[in-house]
Coordinates of C-alpha atoms in Angstrom, one line a residue:
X1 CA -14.5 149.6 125.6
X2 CA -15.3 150.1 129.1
X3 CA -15.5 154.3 130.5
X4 CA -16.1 155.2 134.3
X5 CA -18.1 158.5 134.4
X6 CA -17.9 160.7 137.4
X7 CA -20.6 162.7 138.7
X8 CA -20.5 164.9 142.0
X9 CA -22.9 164.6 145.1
X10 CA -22.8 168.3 146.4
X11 CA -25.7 170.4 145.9
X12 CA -25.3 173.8 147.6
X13 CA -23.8 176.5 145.7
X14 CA -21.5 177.8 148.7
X15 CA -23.3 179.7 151.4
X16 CA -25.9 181.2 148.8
X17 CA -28.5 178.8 149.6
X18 CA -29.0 178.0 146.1
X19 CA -29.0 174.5 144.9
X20 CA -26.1 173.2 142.4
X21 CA -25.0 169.6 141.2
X22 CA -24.0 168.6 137.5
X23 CA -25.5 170.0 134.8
X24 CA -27.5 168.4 132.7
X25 CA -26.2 168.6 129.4
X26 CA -22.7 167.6 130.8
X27 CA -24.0 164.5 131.8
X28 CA -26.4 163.5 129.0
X29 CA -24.6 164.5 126.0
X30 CA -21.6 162.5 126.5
X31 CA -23.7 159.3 128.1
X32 CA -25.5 159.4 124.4
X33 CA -22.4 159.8 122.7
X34 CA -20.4 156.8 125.0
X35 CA -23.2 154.7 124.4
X36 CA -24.0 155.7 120.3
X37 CA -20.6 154.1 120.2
X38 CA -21.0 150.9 122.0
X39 CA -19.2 152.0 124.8
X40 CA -20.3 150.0 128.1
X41 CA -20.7 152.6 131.0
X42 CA -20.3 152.7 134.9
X43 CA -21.5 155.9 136.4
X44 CA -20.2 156.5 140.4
X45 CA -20.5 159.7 142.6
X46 CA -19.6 160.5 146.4
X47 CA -22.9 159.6 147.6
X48 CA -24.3 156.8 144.9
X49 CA -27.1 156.9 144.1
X50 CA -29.1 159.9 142.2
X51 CA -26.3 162.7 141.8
X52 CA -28.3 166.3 142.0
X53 CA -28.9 168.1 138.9
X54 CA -28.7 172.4 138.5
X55 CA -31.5 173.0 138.2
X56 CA -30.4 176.3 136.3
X57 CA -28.7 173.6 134.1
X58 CA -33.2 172.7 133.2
X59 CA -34.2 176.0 132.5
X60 CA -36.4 176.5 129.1
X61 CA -33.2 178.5 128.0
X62 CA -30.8 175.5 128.8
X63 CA -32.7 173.0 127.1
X64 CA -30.7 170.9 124.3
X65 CA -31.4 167.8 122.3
X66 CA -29.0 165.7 124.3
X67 CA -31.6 166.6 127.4
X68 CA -34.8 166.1 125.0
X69 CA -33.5 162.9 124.2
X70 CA -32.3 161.6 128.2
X71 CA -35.8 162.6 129.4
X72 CA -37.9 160.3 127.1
X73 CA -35.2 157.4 127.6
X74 CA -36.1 156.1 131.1
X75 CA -33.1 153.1 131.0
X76 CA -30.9 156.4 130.8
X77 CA -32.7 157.7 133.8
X78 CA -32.4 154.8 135.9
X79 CA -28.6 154.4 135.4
X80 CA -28.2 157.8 136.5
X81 CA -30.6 157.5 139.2
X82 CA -28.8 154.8 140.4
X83 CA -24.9 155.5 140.1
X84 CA -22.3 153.5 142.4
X85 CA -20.0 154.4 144.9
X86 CA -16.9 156.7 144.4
X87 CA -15.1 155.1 146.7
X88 CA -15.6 151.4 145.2
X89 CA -14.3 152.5 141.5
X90 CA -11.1 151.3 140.4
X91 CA -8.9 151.9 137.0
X92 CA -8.8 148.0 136.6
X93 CA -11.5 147.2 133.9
X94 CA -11.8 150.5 132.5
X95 CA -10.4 152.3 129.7
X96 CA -10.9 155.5 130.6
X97 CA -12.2 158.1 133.0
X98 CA -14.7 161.2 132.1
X99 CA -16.1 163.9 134.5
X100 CA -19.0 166.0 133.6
X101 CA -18.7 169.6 135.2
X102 CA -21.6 171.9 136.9
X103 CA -20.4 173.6 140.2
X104 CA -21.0 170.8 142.1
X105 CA -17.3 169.3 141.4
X106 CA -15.6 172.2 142.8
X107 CA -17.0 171.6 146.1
X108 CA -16.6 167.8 146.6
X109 CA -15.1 165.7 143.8
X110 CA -12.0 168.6 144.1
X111 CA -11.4 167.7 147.0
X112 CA -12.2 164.5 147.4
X113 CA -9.3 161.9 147.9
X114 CA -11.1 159.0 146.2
X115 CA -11.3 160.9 143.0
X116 CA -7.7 162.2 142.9
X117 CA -6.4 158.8 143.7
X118 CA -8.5 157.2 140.9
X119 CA -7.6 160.1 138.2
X120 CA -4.0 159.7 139.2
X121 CA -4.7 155.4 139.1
X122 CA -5.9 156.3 135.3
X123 CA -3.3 158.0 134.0
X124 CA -0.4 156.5 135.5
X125 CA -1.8 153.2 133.8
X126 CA -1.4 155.4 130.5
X127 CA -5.4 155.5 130.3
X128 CA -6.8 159.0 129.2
X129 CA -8.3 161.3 131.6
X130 CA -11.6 163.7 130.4
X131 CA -13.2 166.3 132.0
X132 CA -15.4 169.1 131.1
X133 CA -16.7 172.9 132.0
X134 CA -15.9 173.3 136.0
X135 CA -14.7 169.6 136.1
X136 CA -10.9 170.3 135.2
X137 CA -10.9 171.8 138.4
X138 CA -11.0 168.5 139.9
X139 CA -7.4 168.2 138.3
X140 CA -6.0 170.6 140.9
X141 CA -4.9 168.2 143.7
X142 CA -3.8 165.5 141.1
X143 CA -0.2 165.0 140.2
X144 CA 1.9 163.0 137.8
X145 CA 5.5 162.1 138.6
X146 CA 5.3 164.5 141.1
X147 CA 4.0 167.5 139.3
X148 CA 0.6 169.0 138.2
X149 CA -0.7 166.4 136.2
X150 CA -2.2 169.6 133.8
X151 CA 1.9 171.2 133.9
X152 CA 2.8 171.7 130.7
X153 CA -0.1 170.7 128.8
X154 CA -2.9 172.7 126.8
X155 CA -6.0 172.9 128.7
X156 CA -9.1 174.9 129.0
X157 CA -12.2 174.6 131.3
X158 CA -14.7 177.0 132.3
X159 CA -13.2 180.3 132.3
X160 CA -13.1 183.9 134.4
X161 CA -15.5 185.4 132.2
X162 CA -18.1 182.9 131.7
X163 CA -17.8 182.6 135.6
X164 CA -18.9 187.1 135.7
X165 CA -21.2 186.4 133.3
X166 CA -23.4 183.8 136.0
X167 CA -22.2 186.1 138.8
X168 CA -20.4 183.2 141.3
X169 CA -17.1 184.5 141.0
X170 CA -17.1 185.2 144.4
X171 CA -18.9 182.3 145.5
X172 CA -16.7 178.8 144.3
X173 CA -13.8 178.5 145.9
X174 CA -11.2 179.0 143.0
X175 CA -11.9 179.9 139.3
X176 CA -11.3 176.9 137.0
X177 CA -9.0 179.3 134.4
X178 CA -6.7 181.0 137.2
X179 CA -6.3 177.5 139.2
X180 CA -5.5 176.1 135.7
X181 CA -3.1 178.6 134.4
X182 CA -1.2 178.2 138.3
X183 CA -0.7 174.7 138.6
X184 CA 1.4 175.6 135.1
X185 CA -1.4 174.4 132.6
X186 CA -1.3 176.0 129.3
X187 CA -4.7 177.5 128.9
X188 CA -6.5 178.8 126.4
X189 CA -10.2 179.3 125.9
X190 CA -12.6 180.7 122.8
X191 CA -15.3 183.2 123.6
X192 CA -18.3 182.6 126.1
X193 CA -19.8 179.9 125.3
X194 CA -18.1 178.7 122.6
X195 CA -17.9 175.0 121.9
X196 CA -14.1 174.3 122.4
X197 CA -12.4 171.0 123.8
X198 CA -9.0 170.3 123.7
X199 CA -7.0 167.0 123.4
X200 CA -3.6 166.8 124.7
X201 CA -2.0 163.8 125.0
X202 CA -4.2 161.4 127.5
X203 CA -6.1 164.6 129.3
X204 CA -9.3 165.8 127.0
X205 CA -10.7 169.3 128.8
X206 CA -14.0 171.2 127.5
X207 CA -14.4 175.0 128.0
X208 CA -18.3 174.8 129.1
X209 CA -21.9 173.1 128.6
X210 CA -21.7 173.7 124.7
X211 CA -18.4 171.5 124.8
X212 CA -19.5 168.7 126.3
X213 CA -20.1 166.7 123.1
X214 CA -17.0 167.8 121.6
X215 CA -15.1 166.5 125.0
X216 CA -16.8 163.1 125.0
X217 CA -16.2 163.0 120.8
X218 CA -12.4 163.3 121.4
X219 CA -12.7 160.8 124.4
X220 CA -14.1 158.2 121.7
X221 CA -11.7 159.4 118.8
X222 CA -9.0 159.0 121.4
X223 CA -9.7 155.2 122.8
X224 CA -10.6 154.3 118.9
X225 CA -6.8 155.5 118.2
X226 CA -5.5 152.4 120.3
X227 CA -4.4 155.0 123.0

């Protein structure tokens, strides 16, 4: 099995002049978990090359075994240091496509026509689409047979409340839960922080950081079903 991972290339968290990107655990929990099950990896971004990390997302608080484990594995550093171009990555040869969140994504990959084409390129070719945290936000521009591809279905991503509790509700450009529950999603979400993923046909969302794992778990359960 074959997945194309998605990381952003933006770094400024809106016109704060704080720094932003992916966060950490969103990338290197489901890159162990991908490639604990054999699963051959391709990881793109805007940019290529290194995509910027948080760096709230390395704080001492933030720090996880997933992390512990991707900074004493230097292969795993050098294929993130070294991801491909967005705008080269096709559907053909993959099986399925997984964004990790941070704020980054709301900014660029949300936005970016390369990645809506390619989400839409997945799952018209009945291939499952995952995303976790902010990334369902990345969602909101994509359609299937004409409607939001997240109309209709359960999903969840990082929600209203978690976004008060970090204080950038005013600062991204729409709130993950409000764009979701608009574009006629059916969202639902467990308390801050909660671990909580949710499958739903070929589109996997996560709530947050914690539920990154879980996200990438039901990616693998889902491919192993023959889906």
């Amino acid at each position: 099995m074959k997945i194309l991972m998605v990381f952003t290339s933006h770094d400024t968290l809106g016109s704060t002049g704080r720094k932003t990107g992916f966060w950490l655990e969103e990338g290197a929990a489901p890159y162990f978990v991908f490639r604990d099950a054999g699963i051959d990896l391709t990881l793109v971004s805007p940019k290529g090359g290194q995509p910027p990390v948080d760096p709230k997302s390395d704080l001492p608080e933030n720090q996880t075994p997933a992390m512990a484990r991707f900074k004493k594995d230097p292969a795993a550093q050098q294929v993130f240091a070294t991801t491909k171009l967005l705008k080269d990555a096709r559907s053909d040869g993959f099986d399925a496509v997984f964004y990790p969140g941070g704020h980054g994504p709301m900014w660029d990959l949300a936005e970016d026509p390369d990645s809506i084409k390619l989400i839409e390129s997945f799952y018209d070719s009945g291939k499952p689409v995952a995303a976790v945290c902010h990334a369902p936000g990345v969602l909101h521009h994509v359609t299937y047979r004409g409607e939001p591809i997240v109309k209709g279905k359960r999903v969840t991503g990082f929600t209203n409340t978690e976004e008060e509790e970090v204080q950038l509700t005013h600062v991204v450009p729409f709130l993950v839960e409000d764009e979701l529950r608009r574009l006629g999603g059916i969202y639902e979400k467990k308390p801050n922080w909660e671990p909580f993923a949710i499958t739903d046909g070929r589109l996997i969302t996560g709530q947050n950081p914690a539920s990154s794992t879980g996200g990438a778990q039901a990616l693998v359960k889902l491919l192993s079903s023959g889906v």
